[in-house]
């Protein structure tokens, strides 16, 4: 199984607070639990 994250978008007012990193980490955790062996970020 392979995961794909199409976009990670954070509102301009919330940038610089680590939100994109948290969203990406959560996406990777979910993919890992689902059995994905790789995840692509486009």
PDB file of C-alpha atoms in Angstrom, residues 2-40:
ATOM      1  CA  UNK A   2       1.177   3.494  -0.816  1.00  0.00           C
ATOM      2  CA  UNK A   3      -0.002   6.783   0.703  1.00  0.00           C
ATOM      3  CA  UNK A   4      -0.288  10.160  -0.942  1.00  0.00           C
ATOM      4  CA  UNK A   5      -0.648  13.636   0.554  1.00  0.00           C
ATOM      5  CA  UNK A   6      -1.834  15.985  -2.153  1.00  0.00           C
ATOM      6  CA  UNK A   7      -1.374  19.334  -0.393  1.00  0.00           C
ATOM      7  CA  UNK A   8      -0.610  20.729   3.027  1.00  0.00           C
ATOM      8  CA  UNK A   9      -2.043  24.234   3.225  1.00  0.00           C
ATOM      9  CA  UNK A  10      -1.966  26.485   6.270  1.00  0.00           C
ATOM     10  CA  UNK A  11      -3.761  29.807   6.479  1.00  0.00           C
ATOM     11  CA  UNK A  12      -1.425  32.783   6.183  1.00  0.00           C
ATOM     12  CA  UNK A  13      -2.313  33.974   9.695  1.00  0.00           C
ATOM     13  CA  UNK A  14      -1.303  30.616  11.203  1.00  0.00           C
ATOM     14  CA  UNK A  15       1.981  30.097   9.360  1.00  0.00           C
ATOM     15  CA  UNK A  16       5.237  29.796  11.255  1.00  0.00           C
ATOM     16  CA  UNK A  17       3.639  27.940  14.169  1.00  0.00           C
ATOM     17  CA  UNK A  18       4.529  24.388  13.157  1.00  0.00           C
ATOM     18  CA  UNK A  19       1.028  23.492  12.003  1.00  0.00           C
ATOM     19  CA  UNK A  20       2.159  22.043   8.654  1.00  0.00           C
ATOM     20  CA  UNK A  21       4.656  19.819  10.459  1.00  0.00           C
ATOM     21  CA  UNK A  22       1.938  18.579  12.818  1.00  0.00           C
ATOM     22  CA  UNK A  23      -0.456  17.893   9.924  1.00  0.00           C
ATOM     23  CA  UNK A  24       2.244  16.034   8.005  1.00  0.00           C
ATOM     24  CA  UNK A  25       3.230  13.986  11.052  1.00  0.00           C
ATOM     25  CA  UNK A  26      -0.386  12.998  11.637  1.00  0.00           C
ATOM     26  CA  UNK A  27      -0.842  12.035   7.985  1.00  0.00           C
ATOM     27  CA  UNK A  28       2.259   9.842   8.210  1.00  0.00           C
ATOM     28  CA  UNK A  29       0.991   8.229  11.417  1.00  0.00           C
ATOM     29  CA  UNK A  30      -2.363   7.416   9.822  1.00  0.00           C
ATOM     30  CA  UNK A  31      -0.667   6.030   6.701  1.00  0.00           C
ATOM     31  CA  UNK A  32       1.658   3.888   8.819  1.00  0.00           C
ATOM     32  CA  UNK A  33      -1.267   2.479  10.813  1.00  0.00           C
ATOM     33  CA  UNK A  34      -3.072   1.698   7.553  1.00  0.00           C
ATOM     34  CA  UNK A  35      -0.066  -0.272   6.349  1.00  0.00           C
ATOM     35  CA  UNK A  36       1.407   2.159   3.831  1.00  0.00           C
ATOM     36  CA  UNK A  37       5.019   1.389   3.020  1.00  0.00           C
ATOM     37  CA  UNK A  38       5.644   4.751   1.350  1.00  0.00           C
ATOM     38  CA  UNK A  39       3.979   8.159   1.339  1.00  0.00           C
ATOM     39  CA  UNK A  40       4.360  10.729  -1.432  1.00  0.00           C
TER      40      UNK A  40
END
